Amino acid sequence: MGFSAPLQKALVAYPPNWWVGMEAPVVELMIYAQGVGDDSVVLRNGNGNVASVTQLDSPNYLFVTLDTKHAEEGDVVLAFRDEDGSERILHYPLLSRSEGARQRKGFGPEDAIYLIAPDRFANGSTTNDNIPGYADKAARSEKGGRHGGDIQGIIEHLDYIEELGFTQIWSMPLLENAMNNYSYHGYSITDHYQIDPRYGSNDDYVALSEAASQRGIGLIMDMVLNHIGSHHIWMQDMPSADWINNGGKFVGTSHKRETLHDPHVIESDKKGFSDGWFVPTMPDLNQRNPHLANYLIQNAIWWVEYANLSGIRVDTYSYSDKDFLSQWTSRLMEEYPNLNIVGEEWSVNPAITSYWQAGSYRHDGYHSALPSVMDFPLQAAVVRAVNSEERWDAGFINLYETLATDFLYGDANNVVIFPDNHDMSRIYTQVDHDLNKWNMAMTVFLTTRGIPQVFYGTEILMQNGESDDHGIIRTDFPGGWSEDEGKNGFTGEGLNKDERWAQERVKQLLSLRKTHPQFFKGEMKHYAPDDGVYTFFRTTGNVDDGMLMVVLNKKKIVLDLGKYGSVLSGYTRLSRLRDGKTFGVGETLTLEPMSATVFVVSAESSL
């Protein structure tokens, strides 16, 4: 529990257990206990093999590598013998894997992700709002305080998430953040193997995974590789002097991610980006240390296996050491070849963002096995597109030109796209609280190429007004607390007309992924914007599969479908999503101003 955890004689192992039958049979245990560093290690029961033992700078850590290739399910019994002849015994569990664990299916283009700030979504159990020994107490009236949301609150509202049409949940980090204040966001981790008790327990997290799975919903864990919280035990007792960048002292990062790609770069500028800290309370990890690298790799594998995850989202991806990221992604994908992992690279330059995705062209020969990236360039382009007046250099052309750079990506249909997230103004605020603009933006994000992610509350037009404070952006979801009155986003009570309409619109758009999943696994085709109209299609190329057609327009138009003849050839009917009204492919359509219209296109044989 952060700094409050006393140093004990009892042996503690990280990871707390492992599994037999893993693709890579070797696991390195970090053993932590008073004076363990100079102990000799003896395998007592012959289950597995001790391949190596390494001590670093601290006398209280020992790194023990086990080879489990020929091991069986059951305990590995290790004796740690001190120079005085005394012994401490560790029973280390090796478990059997669940059936199909290696071949688990990760999230993909047919999915839709619901992003939750757990502290602000729903308070399922008031008994864990405050926990003895944890300084940051519940303070719902404070925008940066803990509000009491927890894992049980998510479990209790899985039906709502399912009814909206989401098939994946990404929660902001739930691991222990034993910090003095501002701990609710979860990005200052103080124990990589323990759910923060104010959210629940490890068992509760597994229960969430199981309950979600029963509804066909996968669980994506938000992982932080770049930094820890300053109250992590490592800051009191570092395993080695080089465990934390800049000698364990705060030096701020430059945030200049371009230094990793700049052919004219000065090496010190690279170091200033990668080795700098975000803030003094987030010490920056040195993943060049091979034992720390192993620790982080094994921690990720452990959570995938333990909680049956369908994917990982990696925070501040490019800030970690580049070679380590290659090693980390390669090892995860070697163990789980069908898993999906998305990295956060907050750049609106697609050349920077695409660099990290597997299969992308890279100027320097760097190897990345990262399947997906967060598409910040598209997010910025959509907002510019809907907010701008149509000109040759503004409006829908911003969206078109951004999508035209998809050749940079190894797989543009496997990037994660989003109208907003936990770190930026809500989309309703970004489009000036204009419902028509919101509809245009949401229609694009829920139908274009990629895997859509929606931040909780976006479906009911949650906003942040004039404030860009993260505590306001992450406002409590209405109805998630028993004391909430007058408005409940889960039941619809108290929602105004626009909020109810927006919620139904999200349901309607997401329903396409269940009724026509083939559209979203196929390719996207689009016409260059013309006279304030932008049109795109989602198609498998097989007429019998049907097709999706989306038209965005800013002024009232009479649209002659004949202009799309090359794409609509072989099809006969268009069915409008919002009301089911059908049109022939030879008809003209009257479209109201500032509208986003979705059609399911079919041939006679597929009706």
Coordinates of C-alpha atoms in Angstrom, one line a residue:
M1 CA 0.0 0.0 0.0
G2 CA 2.5 2.6 -1.2
F3 CA 4.9 4.0 1.4
S4 CA 2.7 2.8 4.3
A5 CA 3.7 -0.9 3.5
P6 CA 6.3 -1.9 6.1
L7 CA 9.4 -3.9 5.1
Q8 CA 8.8 -7.4 6.3
K9 CA 10.8 -10.5 6.8
A10 CA 8.1 -12.5 4.9
L11 CA 8.9 -13.1 1.3
V12 CA 6.7 -11.4 -1.3
A13 CA 6.8 -12.4 -5.0
Y14 CA 5.9 -10.4 -8.1
P15 CA 4.1 -11.7 -10.1
P16 CA 2.2 -13.5 -7.3
N17 CA 1.7 -16.6 -9.5
W18 CA 2.4 -17.9 -13.0
W19 CA 0.9 -20.5 -15.3
V20 CA 2.3 -23.7 -16.9
G21 CA 2.1 -24.0 -20.6
M22 CA 2.9 -20.4 -21.5
E23 CA 4.5 -19.7 -24.9
A24 CA 7.6 -18.4 -23.1
P25 CA 8.2 -20.8 -20.2
V26 CA 10.6 -18.5 -18.3
V27 CA 9.4 -16.1 -15.6
E28 CA 11.5 -13.7 -13.5
L29 CA 10.3 -13.3 -10.0
M30 CA 11.0 -10.1 -8.1
I31 CA 11.3 -11.2 -4.5
Y32 CA 10.9 -8.5 -1.9
A33 CA 11.8 -8.9 1.8
Q34 CA 14.1 -7.5 4.3
G35 CA 17.7 -8.6 3.6
V36 CA 16.8 -11.1 0.9
G37 CA 19.3 -9.7 -1.6
D38 CA 22.3 -11.8 -0.5
D39 CA 20.3 -15.1 0.1
S40 CA 21.1 -18.2 -1.9
V41 CA 18.1 -19.9 -3.5
V42 CA 17.4 -23.7 -3.5
L43 CA 14.6 -25.4 -5.3
R44 CA 13.1 -27.9 -2.8
N45 CA 10.5 -29.9 -4.7
G46 CA 11.9 -30.3 -8.2
N47 CA 8.9 -28.6 -9.9
G48 CA 10.6 -26.4 -12.6
N49 CA 14.2 -25.1 -12.5
V50 CA 15.9 -22.1 -11.0
A51 CA 17.7 -20.7 -14.1
S52 CA 19.4 -17.6 -12.5
V53 CA 19.5 -15.5 -9.4
T54 CA 20.4 -11.8 -9.5
Q55 CA 20.9 -9.1 -6.9
L56 CA 20.9 -5.4 -7.8
D57 CA 21.7 -2.5 -5.5
S58 CA 19.0 -2.8 -2.8
P59 CA 19.6 -5.5 -0.2
N60 CA 15.9 -6.1 -0.1
Y61 CA 15.3 -7.4 -3.6
L62 CA 16.3 -10.6 -5.4
F63 CA 15.4 -11.6 -8.9
V64 CA 14.9 -15.3 -9.4
T65 CA 14.3 -16.7 -12.9
L66 CA 12.2 -19.9 -13.1
D67 CA 12.2 -22.2 -16.1
T68 CA 8.7 -23.8 -16.1
K69 CA 9.1 -25.7 -19.4
H70 CA 8.8 -29.1 -17.7
A71 CA 6.9 -27.9 -14.6
E72 CA 3.5 -29.1 -13.6
E73 CA 0.5 -27.3 -12.0
G74 CA 1.2 -26.9 -8.3
D75 CA 3.6 -25.0 -6.0
V76 CA 7.3 -24.4 -6.7
V77 CA 8.9 -24.6 -3.3
L78 CA 11.9 -22.3 -3.0
A79 CA 14.2 -22.0 0.1
F80 CA 16.0 -18.6 0.6
R81 CA 19.0 -19.2 2.8
D82 CA 20.8 -16.4 4.6
E83 CA 24.5 -16.4 5.4
D84 CA 23.7 -17.3 9.0
G85 CA 22.0 -20.5 7.8
S86 CA 18.4 -19.4 8.5
E87 CA 15.9 -20.1 5.8
R88 CA 12.7 -18.6 4.5
I89 CA 10.4 -20.8 2.4
L90 CA 8.3 -19.5 -0.5
H91 CA 5.5 -21.6 -2.0
Y92 CA 5.1 -20.1 -5.5
P93 CA 1.9 -21.2 -7.3
L94 CA 2.0 -22.4 -10.9
L95 CA -1.6 -22.7 -12.3
S96 CA -3.1 -24.3 -15.3
R97 CA -4.3 -22.0 -18.1
S98 CA -8.0 -21.6 -19.0
E99 CA -9.0 -23.4 -22.2
G100 CA -8.2 -21.2 -25.3
A101 CA -6.3 -18.6 -23.2
R102 CA -3.6 -18.2 -25.8
Q103 CA -6.1 -17.9 -28.7
R104 CA -8.3 -15.3 -27.0
K105 CA -9.9 -12.9 -29.5
G106 CA -9.1 -9.2 -29.0
F107 CA -11.4 -6.3 -29.8
G108 CA -11.7 -5.4 -33.5
P109 CA -13.5 -3.2 -36.1
E110 CA -16.8 -4.9 -35.4
D111 CA -16.7 -3.7 -31.8
A112 CA -17.5 -0.5 -30.1
I113 CA -15.7 0.6 -26.9
Y114 CA -17.3 2.4 -23.9
L115 CA -14.7 4.4 -22.0
I116 CA -15.4 4.9 -18.3
A117 CA -13.9 7.0 -15.5
P118 CA -14.8 4.5 -12.8
D119 CA -14.7 7.0 -9.9
R120 CA -17.3 9.1 -11.8
F121 CA -19.6 6.5 -13.3
A122 CA -21.6 4.8 -10.5
N123 CA -21.2 4.1 -6.8
G124 CA -22.2 0.5 -6.4
S125 CA -20.9 0.1 -2.8
T126 CA -20.6 2.9 -0.3
T127 CA -18.6 0.6 2.1
N128 CA -15.4 1.2 0.1
D129 CA -15.7 5.0 -0.4
N130 CA -13.1 5.4 2.4
I131 CA -10.4 2.9 3.4
P132 CA -8.3 3.1 6.5
G133 CA -4.6 3.9 5.6
Y134 CA -5.5 5.7 2.3
A135 CA -5.2 9.4 2.7
D136 CA -7.3 10.6 -0.2
K137 CA -10.8 10.4 1.2
A138 CA -14.2 10.7 -0.6
A139 CA -15.1 14.3 -1.4
R140 CA -17.8 14.3 -4.0
S141 CA -18.2 18.1 -3.9
E142 CA -14.5 18.6 -5.0
K143 CA -14.0 18.4 -8.8
G144 CA -10.5 16.7 -8.2
G145 CA -11.6 14.6 -5.3
R146 CA -12.7 11.0 -5.1
H147 CA -16.4 10.7 -5.7
G148 CA -17.0 7.0 -4.9
G149 CA -17.6 5.2 -8.2
D150 CA -16.4 1.7 -8.2
I151 CA -16.3 -1.7 -10.0
Q152 CA -19.6 -2.8 -8.5
G153 CA -21.2 0.3 -10.0
I154 CA -20.0 -0.8 -13.4
I155 CA -21.3 -4.3 -12.9
E156 CA -24.7 -3.0 -11.9
H157 CA -25.0 -1.1 -15.1
L158 CA -23.7 -3.6 -17.6
D159 CA -27.2 -4.0 -19.0
Y160 CA -27.2 -0.2 -19.8
I161 CA -23.9 -0.5 -21.6
E162 CA -25.1 -3.6 -23.5
E163 CA -28.4 -1.9 -24.5
L164 CA -26.5 1.0 -25.9
G165 CA -24.7 -1.4 -28.2
F166 CA -21.2 -1.4 -26.8
T167 CA -19.2 -4.6 -26.9
Q168 CA -16.1 -3.6 -25.1
I169 CA -15.4 -1.6 -21.9
W170 CA -12.2 0.4 -21.4
S171 CA -11.9 1.7 -17.8
M172 CA -9.4 4.3 -16.7
P173 CA -6.8 2.5 -14.4
L174 CA -8.2 0.7 -11.4
L175 CA -4.9 -0.3 -9.8
E176 CA -3.9 1.1 -6.5
N177 CA -3.1 4.8 -6.4
A178 CA -2.1 5.3 -2.7
M179 CA -1.4 9.0 -3.2
N180 CA -2.3 11.9 -0.8
N181 CA -4.7 13.6 -3.2
Y182 CA -6.0 13.6 -6.8
S183 CA -5.8 9.9 -6.9
Y184 CA -9.1 9.2 -8.6
H185 CA -7.8 9.2 -12.1
G186 CA -5.7 6.1 -11.6
Y187 CA -2.5 7.1 -13.5
S188 CA -0.2 7.2 -10.4
I189 CA 0.1 3.5 -9.7
T190 CA 1.5 2.4 -6.4
D191 CA 0.9 -1.4 -6.8
H192 CA 0.9 -3.1 -10.2
Y193 CA -0.8 -6.2 -8.9
Q194 CA -3.5 -4.8 -6.7
I195 CA -6.9 -3.2 -7.5
D196 CA -7.3 0.0 -5.5
P197 CA -9.6 -1.1 -2.5
R198 CA -11.7 2.1 -3.0
Y199 CA -12.7 0.5 -6.3
G200 CA -13.0 -3.0 -5.0
S201 CA -10.7 -6.1 -5.0
N202 CA -9.0 -8.2 -7.6
D203 CA -11.8 -10.7 -7.2
D204 CA -14.3 -7.8 -8.1
Y205 CA -12.3 -7.1 -11.2
V206 CA -12.5 -10.7 -12.3
A207 CA -16.2 -10.7 -11.5
L208 CA -16.6 -7.6 -13.8
S209 CA -14.8 -9.5 -16.5
E210 CA -17.0 -12.5 -16.1
A211 CA -20.2 -10.6 -15.9
A212 CA -19.3 -8.6 -19.0
S213 CA -18.3 -11.7 -20.9
Q214 CA -21.7 -13.2 -20.3
R215 CA -23.2 -10.3 -22.2
G216 CA -20.7 -10.5 -25.0
I217 CA -18.7 -7.6 -23.7
G218 CA -14.9 -7.6 -23.5
L219 CA -12.7 -5.9 -20.9
I220 CA -9.8 -3.7 -21.9
M221 CA -7.3 -2.7 -19.2
D222 CA -5.6 0.7 -19.2
M223 CA -1.9 0.1 -18.5
V224 CA 0.8 2.7 -17.6
L225 CA 4.3 1.7 -18.7
N226 CA 6.0 5.1 -18.5
H227 CA 5.7 6.1 -14.9
I228 CA 4.5 5.3 -11.4
G229 CA 3.0 7.2 -8.5
S230 CA 5.6 8.9 -6.2
H231 CA 4.2 6.9 -3.2
H232 CA 5.2 3.6 -4.9
I233 CA 7.5 1.5 -2.6
W234 CA 10.1 1.8 -5.3
M235 CA 10.6 5.5 -4.4
Q236 CA 11.4 4.5 -0.9
D237 CA 13.5 1.4 -1.8
M238 CA 14.6 1.3 -5.4
P239 CA 15.8 -2.1 -6.6
S240 CA 18.7 -0.4 -8.5
A241 CA 20.1 3.1 -8.8
D242 CA 19.0 3.3 -12.4
W243 CA 15.4 2.2 -11.8
I244 CA 14.0 5.7 -12.2
N245 CA 15.1 8.2 -14.9
N246 CA 17.2 11.2 -14.0
G247 CA 18.5 9.6 -10.8
G248 CA 15.1 9.5 -9.2
K249 CA 14.8 13.3 -9.2
F250 CA 12.2 15.3 -11.0
V251 CA 13.2 16.6 -14.5
G252 CA 10.1 17.5 -16.6
T253 CA 9.6 16.0 -20.0
S254 CA 9.7 18.3 -23.0
H255 CA 6.6 16.5 -24.5
K256 CA 8.4 17.0 -27.9
R257 CA 7.5 13.6 -29.4
E258 CA 8.8 14.7 -32.8
T259 CA 12.3 14.3 -31.5
L260 CA 11.9 10.5 -32.0
H261 CA 11.5 11.0 -35.7
D262 CA 13.4 14.2 -36.5
P263 CA 16.3 13.5 -38.9
H264 CA 18.0 16.6 -37.7
V265 CA 17.5 15.9 -34.0
I266 CA 20.1 16.6 -31.2
E267 CA 20.3 13.5 -29.0
S268 CA 19.8 15.5 -25.8
D269 CA 16.4 16.6 -27.1
K270 CA 15.4 12.9 -27.5
K271 CA 16.5 12.2 -23.9
G272 CA 14.6 15.3 -22.8
F273 CA 11.4 13.8 -24.2
S274 CA 11.8 10.1 -23.2
D275 CA 13.5 10.5 -19.8
G276 CA 11.6 13.5 -18.4
W277 CA 8.8 13.2 -15.9
F278 CA 5.2 14.4 -16.4
V279 CA 5.0 15.9 -12.9
P280 CA 6.9 15.5 -9.7
T281 CA 4.3 12.9 -8.4
M282 CA 4.8 10.7 -11.5
P283 CA 8.4 9.3 -11.4
D284 CA 9.5 8.2 -14.9
L285 CA 10.6 4.6 -15.2
N286 CA 13.8 3.5 -16.9
Q287 CA 12.7 0.6 -19.0
R288 CA 16.3 0.2 -20.3
N289 CA 16.9 -1.7 -17.1
P290 CA 16.2 -5.4 -18.2
H291 CA 14.7 -6.4 -14.8
L292 CA 12.2 -3.5 -14.9
A293 CA 11.4 -4.3 -18.5
N294 CA 10.7 -7.9 -17.5
Y295 CA 8.6 -6.8 -14.6
L296 CA 6.3 -4.6 -16.8
I297 CA 6.1 -7.3 -19.5
Q298 CA 5.1 -10.0 -17.1
N299 CA 2.7 -7.7 -15.3
A300 CA 0.8 -7.2 -18.6
I301 CA 0.7 -10.9 -19.3
W302 CA -0.4 -11.6 -15.8
W303 CA -3.4 -9.3 -16.0
V304 CA -4.5 -10.6 -19.5
E305 CA -4.3 -14.2 -18.2
Y306 CA -5.7 -13.5 -14.7
A307 CA -8.7 -11.3 -15.7
N308 CA -9.3 -12.8 -19.2
L309 CA -8.8 -9.4 -20.9
S310 CA -9.8 -8.8 -24.5
G311 CA -7.2 -6.0 -24.9
I312 CA -4.9 -3.4 -23.5
R313 CA -4.8 0.4 -23.8
V314 CA -1.4 1.8 -23.1
D315 CA -1.2 5.3 -21.6
T316 CA 1.4 7.8 -22.9
Y317 CA 2.8 5.2 -25.3
S318 CA 5.7 6.9 -27.0
Y319 CA 7.1 8.3 -23.8
S320 CA 8.6 5.0 -22.8
D321 CA 11.9 3.7 -24.1
K322 CA 11.5 2.8 -27.8
D323 CA 13.4 -0.5 -27.7
F324 CA 11.5 -1.6 -24.6
L325 CA 8.2 -0.9 -26.4
S326 CA 9.3 -3.1 -29.2
Q327 CA 10.2 -5.8 -26.7
W328 CA 6.9 -5.4 -24.7
T329 CA 4.6 -5.5 -27.8
S330 CA 6.4 -8.4 -29.4
R331 CA 6.3 -10.5 -26.2
L332 CA 2.6 -9.8 -25.6
M333 CA 1.7 -10.7 -29.2
E334 CA 3.9 -13.8 -29.1
E335 CA 1.9 -15.0 -26.1
Y336 CA -1.5 -13.8 -27.5
P337 CA -1.4 -13.5 -31.3
N338 CA -5.1 -12.5 -31.6
L339 CA -5.0 -9.9 -28.7
N340 CA -5.5 -6.2 -29.5
I341 CA -3.4 -3.5 -27.9
V342 CA -3.9 0.2 -28.6
G343 CA -1.3 2.8 -27.8
E344 CA -1.9 6.5 -27.0
E345 CA 0.2 8.8 -29.2
W346 CA -1.3 12.2 -28.8
S347 CA -0.3 13.8 -32.1
V348 CA -2.5 15.2 -34.8
N349 CA 0.1 14.4 -37.4
P350 CA -0.8 11.0 -38.9
A351 CA 2.9 10.4 -39.8
I352 CA 3.8 10.5 -36.1
T353 CA 0.8 8.5 -35.0
S354 CA 1.0 5.8 -37.6
Y355 CA 4.7 5.2 -36.9
W356 CA 3.9 3.0 -33.9
Q357 CA 1.4 0.7 -35.6
A358 CA 2.6 -2.7 -36.7
G359 CA 2.8 -3.0 -40.5
S360 CA 3.3 0.8 -41.1
Y361 CA 6.3 2.0 -43.1
R362 CA 9.0 3.4 -40.9
H363 CA 11.9 5.6 -42.0
D364 CA 14.3 4.0 -39.5
G365 CA 13.6 0.3 -39.7
Y366 CA 12.2 0.3 -36.1
H367 CA 10.2 -2.9 -35.3
S368 CA 6.8 -2.4 -33.7
A369 CA 4.3 -5.2 -32.9
L370 CA 1.6 -2.7 -31.6
P371 CA -1.6 -3.6 -33.4
S372 CA -3.5 -0.3 -32.9
V373 CA -3.1 3.4 -32.1
M374 CA -5.4 6.1 -31.0
D375 CA -6.4 8.2 -34.0
F376 CA -6.0 11.7 -32.7
P377 CA -5.5 13.1 -36.2
L378 CA -9.1 12.0 -37.2
Q379 CA -10.6 13.4 -34.0
A380 CA -9.1 16.9 -34.7
A381 CA -10.1 16.7 -38.3
V382 CA -13.8 15.8 -37.6
V383 CA -14.1 18.7 -35.2
R384 CA -12.6 21.1 -37.7
A385 CA -14.8 19.7 -40.4
V386 CA -18.1 20.2 -38.7
N387 CA -17.3 23.5 -37.1
S388 CA -16.0 25.2 -40.2
E389 CA -17.8 26.8 -43.1
E390 CA -17.4 25.0 -46.4
R391 CA -14.5 26.4 -48.5
W392 CA -11.9 24.9 -50.7
D393 CA -9.6 24.7 -47.8
A394 CA -12.0 24.2 -44.8
G395 CA -14.9 22.1 -43.8
F396 CA -15.3 18.5 -45.0
I397 CA -12.1 18.7 -46.9
N398 CA -10.3 18.6 -43.5
L399 CA -11.8 15.2 -42.9
Y400 CA -11.3 13.9 -46.4
E401 CA -7.6 14.9 -46.5
T402 CA -6.9 13.2 -43.1
L403 CA -8.5 10.0 -44.3
A404 CA -6.6 10.2 -47.5
T405 CA -3.4 9.7 -45.5
D406 CA -4.5 6.3 -44.3
F407 CA -1.8 4.8 -46.6
L408 CA 0.6 5.6 -43.7
Y409 CA -1.1 3.0 -41.4
G410 CA -0.3 -0.6 -41.3
D411 CA -4.1 -1.2 -40.8
A412 CA -6.2 1.9 -40.8
N413 CA -9.3 -0.2 -40.0
N414 CA -7.8 -1.3 -36.7
V415 CA -7.1 2.1 -35.3
V416 CA -9.2 3.4 -32.4
I417 CA -11.3 6.4 -33.3
F418 CA -13.1 8.7 -30.9
P419 CA -15.1 11.9 -30.6
D420 CA -13.6 12.7 -27.2
N421 CA -11.9 11.1 -24.2
H422 CA -11.1 11.6 -20.5
D423 CA -8.3 14.2 -21.3
M424 CA -10.1 16.6 -23.6
S425 CA -13.3 18.7 -23.8
R426 CA -16.4 16.7 -24.4
I427 CA -17.5 16.6 -28.1
Y428 CA -20.7 18.4 -27.4
T429 CA -18.6 21.3 -26.0
Q430 CA -16.1 21.1 -28.8
V431 CA -19.0 21.6 -31.4
D432 CA -20.4 24.6 -29.5
H433 CA -23.3 22.6 -27.9
D434 CA -24.9 22.3 -31.3
L435 CA -26.9 19.1 -31.6
N436 CA -26.7 18.9 -35.4
K437 CA -22.9 19.2 -35.3
W438 CA -22.8 16.6 -32.5
N439 CA -24.9 14.3 -34.7
M440 CA -22.6 14.8 -37.7
A441 CA -19.5 14.1 -35.6
M442 CA -21.0 11.0 -33.9
T443 CA -22.3 9.6 -37.2
V444 CA -18.8 9.8 -38.6
F445 CA -17.1 8.2 -35.6
L446 CA -19.7 5.4 -35.4
T447 CA -19.6 4.5 -39.1
T448 CA -16.2 5.3 -40.6
R449 CA -13.2 3.0 -40.7
G450 CA -11.7 2.1 -37.4
I451 CA -12.9 1.0 -33.9
P452 CA -15.1 3.6 -32.2
Q453 CA -14.6 4.5 -28.6
V454 CA -17.2 6.7 -26.8
F455 CA -16.6 8.4 -23.4
Y456 CA -19.3 7.7 -20.8
G457 CA -22.0 10.4 -20.9
T458 CA -21.3 11.4 -24.5
E459 CA -24.5 9.6 -25.4
I460 CA -26.5 12.0 -23.2
L461 CA -24.7 15.2 -24.3
M462 CA -22.6 15.6 -21.2
Q463 CA -20.5 18.8 -21.5
N464 CA -17.9 20.9 -19.7
G465 CA -19.1 24.4 -20.6
E466 CA -16.4 27.0 -20.3
S467 CA -14.1 24.9 -18.2
D468 CA -11.4 22.5 -19.5
D469 CA -10.6 21.2 -16.0
H470 CA -10.4 17.4 -16.1
G471 CA -12.5 17.1 -13.0
I472 CA -15.3 18.9 -14.8
I473 CA -14.8 16.9 -18.0
R474 CA -15.1 13.8 -15.9
T475 CA -18.4 14.8 -14.2
D476 CA -20.4 12.2 -12.4
F477 CA -22.8 10.3 -14.6
P478 CA -26.3 11.3 -13.5
G479 CA -28.1 8.6 -11.6
G480 CA -25.0 6.7 -10.6
W481 CA -25.4 7.7 -6.9
S482 CA -28.3 6.8 -4.7
E483 CA -28.7 10.4 -3.6
D484 CA -29.0 11.6 -7.2
E485 CA -32.4 13.2 -7.8
G486 CA -34.2 14.5 -10.9
K487 CA -31.9 13.1 -13.6
N488 CA -30.9 9.6 -14.4
G489 CA -29.0 8.7 -17.5
F490 CA -29.5 5.0 -17.0
T491 CA -33.3 5.1 -16.8
G492 CA -33.9 8.2 -18.9
E493 CA -35.6 10.0 -16.0
G494 CA -35.2 13.8 -16.2
L495 CA -33.3 13.8 -19.5
N496 CA -34.4 16.6 -21.8
K497 CA -35.6 16.1 -25.4
D498 CA -32.2 16.5 -27.0
E499 CA -30.5 14.2 -24.5
R500 CA -33.0 11.5 -25.1
W501 CA -32.6 11.9 -28.8
A502 CA -28.8 11.7 -28.6
Q503 CA -29.0 8.5 -26.5
E504 CA -31.3 6.9 -29.0
R505 CA -29.1 8.0 -31.9
V506 CA -26.1 6.3 -30.4
K507 CA -28.1 3.1 -29.9
Q508 CA -29.3 3.3 -33.5
L509 CA -25.9 3.8 -35.0
L510 CA -24.3 1.1 -32.8
S511 CA -27.1 -1.4 -33.7
L512 CA -25.5 -1.5 -37.2
R513 CA -22.5 -3.3 -35.8
K514 CA -24.8 -6.1 -34.6
T515 CA -27.1 -6.3 -37.6
H516 CA -24.4 -5.8 -40.3
P517 CA -21.0 -6.5 -38.8
Q518 CA -19.6 -7.3 -42.3
F519 CA -19.8 -3.6 -43.2
F520 CA -17.2 -2.7 -40.5
K521 CA -14.8 -5.5 -41.4
G522 CA -14.8 -4.3 -45.0
E523 CA -13.3 -1.4 -46.7
M524 CA -14.2 2.3 -46.8
K525 CA -14.7 4.2 -50.1
H526 CA -15.4 8.0 -50.2
Y527 CA -16.1 10.8 -52.6
A528 CA -14.2 14.0 -52.3
P529 CA -16.4 16.7 -50.8
D530 CA -18.4 18.6 -53.4
D531 CA -20.6 21.6 -52.7
G532 CA -20.8 21.0 -49.0
V533 CA -21.5 17.3 -49.3
Y534 CA -19.3 14.5 -48.2
T535 CA -20.3 10.8 -48.9
F536 CA -18.6 7.6 -47.9
F537 CA -19.4 3.9 -48.0
R538 CA -18.6 0.8 -46.0
T539 CA -18.5 -2.3 -48.2
T540 CA -17.1 -5.8 -48.4
G541 CA -17.1 -5.6 -52.2
N542 CA -19.8 -8.4 -52.4
V543 CA -23.2 -7.1 -53.5
D544 CA -24.9 -9.9 -51.6
D545 CA -23.5 -8.5 -48.3
G546 CA -25.1 -5.1 -48.9
M547 CA -23.4 -1.8 -48.1
L548 CA -23.5 1.2 -45.8
M549 CA -23.8 4.7 -47.3
V550 CA -23.3 7.9 -45.2
V551 CA -24.0 11.4 -46.5
L552 CA -23.1 14.6 -44.6
N553 CA -24.3 18.0 -45.8
K554 CA -24.3 21.5 -44.4
K555 CA -27.0 23.1 -46.5
K556 CA -30.3 21.7 -47.8
I557 CA -29.7 19.8 -51.0
V558 CA -31.5 17.7 -53.6
L559 CA -29.1 14.8 -54.1
D560 CA -29.0 12.9 -57.4
L561 CA -27.9 9.4 -56.5
G562 CA -26.7 8.9 -60.1
K563 CA -23.5 10.6 -59.2
Y564 CA -22.6 7.5 -57.1
G565 CA -23.3 5.1 -59.9
S566 CA -19.9 3.5 -60.0
V567 CA -20.3 2.4 -56.3
L568 CA -24.0 1.7 -56.3
S569 CA -23.9 -0.5 -59.5
G570 CA -25.6 -3.8 -58.8
Y571 CA -27.6 -2.4 -55.9
T572 CA -31.3 -1.5 -56.0
R573 CA -32.5 -0.1 -52.7
L574 CA -31.5 2.3 -49.9
S575 CA -33.1 2.0 -46.5
R576 CA -32.7 5.1 -44.3
L577 CA -31.6 4.1 -40.8
R578 CA -33.5 6.7 -38.8
D579 CA -37.0 5.6 -40.0
G580 CA -36.6 2.7 -42.4
K581 CA -37.9 4.6 -45.4
T582 CA -36.7 3.1 -48.7
F583 CA -35.5 4.7 -51.9
G584 CA -34.5 3.3 -55.3
V585 CA -30.9 3.9 -56.4
G586 CA -32.1 6.0 -59.3
E587 CA -34.1 8.5 -57.1
T588 CA -33.1 11.9 -55.9
L589 CA -33.0 12.6 -52.1
T590 CA -33.9 15.8 -50.3
L591 CA -31.6 16.3 -47.4
E592 CA -32.2 18.9 -44.7
P593 CA -29.3 21.3 -43.8
M594 CA -26.7 20.2 -41.2
S595 CA -27.6 16.6 -41.4
A596 CA -25.9 13.2 -41.3
T597 CA -28.0 10.5 -43.1
V598 CA -27.2 6.8 -43.0
F599 CA -28.5 4.3 -45.5
V600 CA -28.3 0.5 -45.6
V601 CA -27.9 -0.3 -49.3
S602 CA -29.0 -3.7 -50.7
A603 CA -29.6 -5.6 -53.9
E604 CA -32.9 -7.4 -54.7
S605 CA -31.2 -10.7 -53.8
S606 CA -30.2 -9.5 -50.4
L607 CA -33.6 -8.0 -49.4

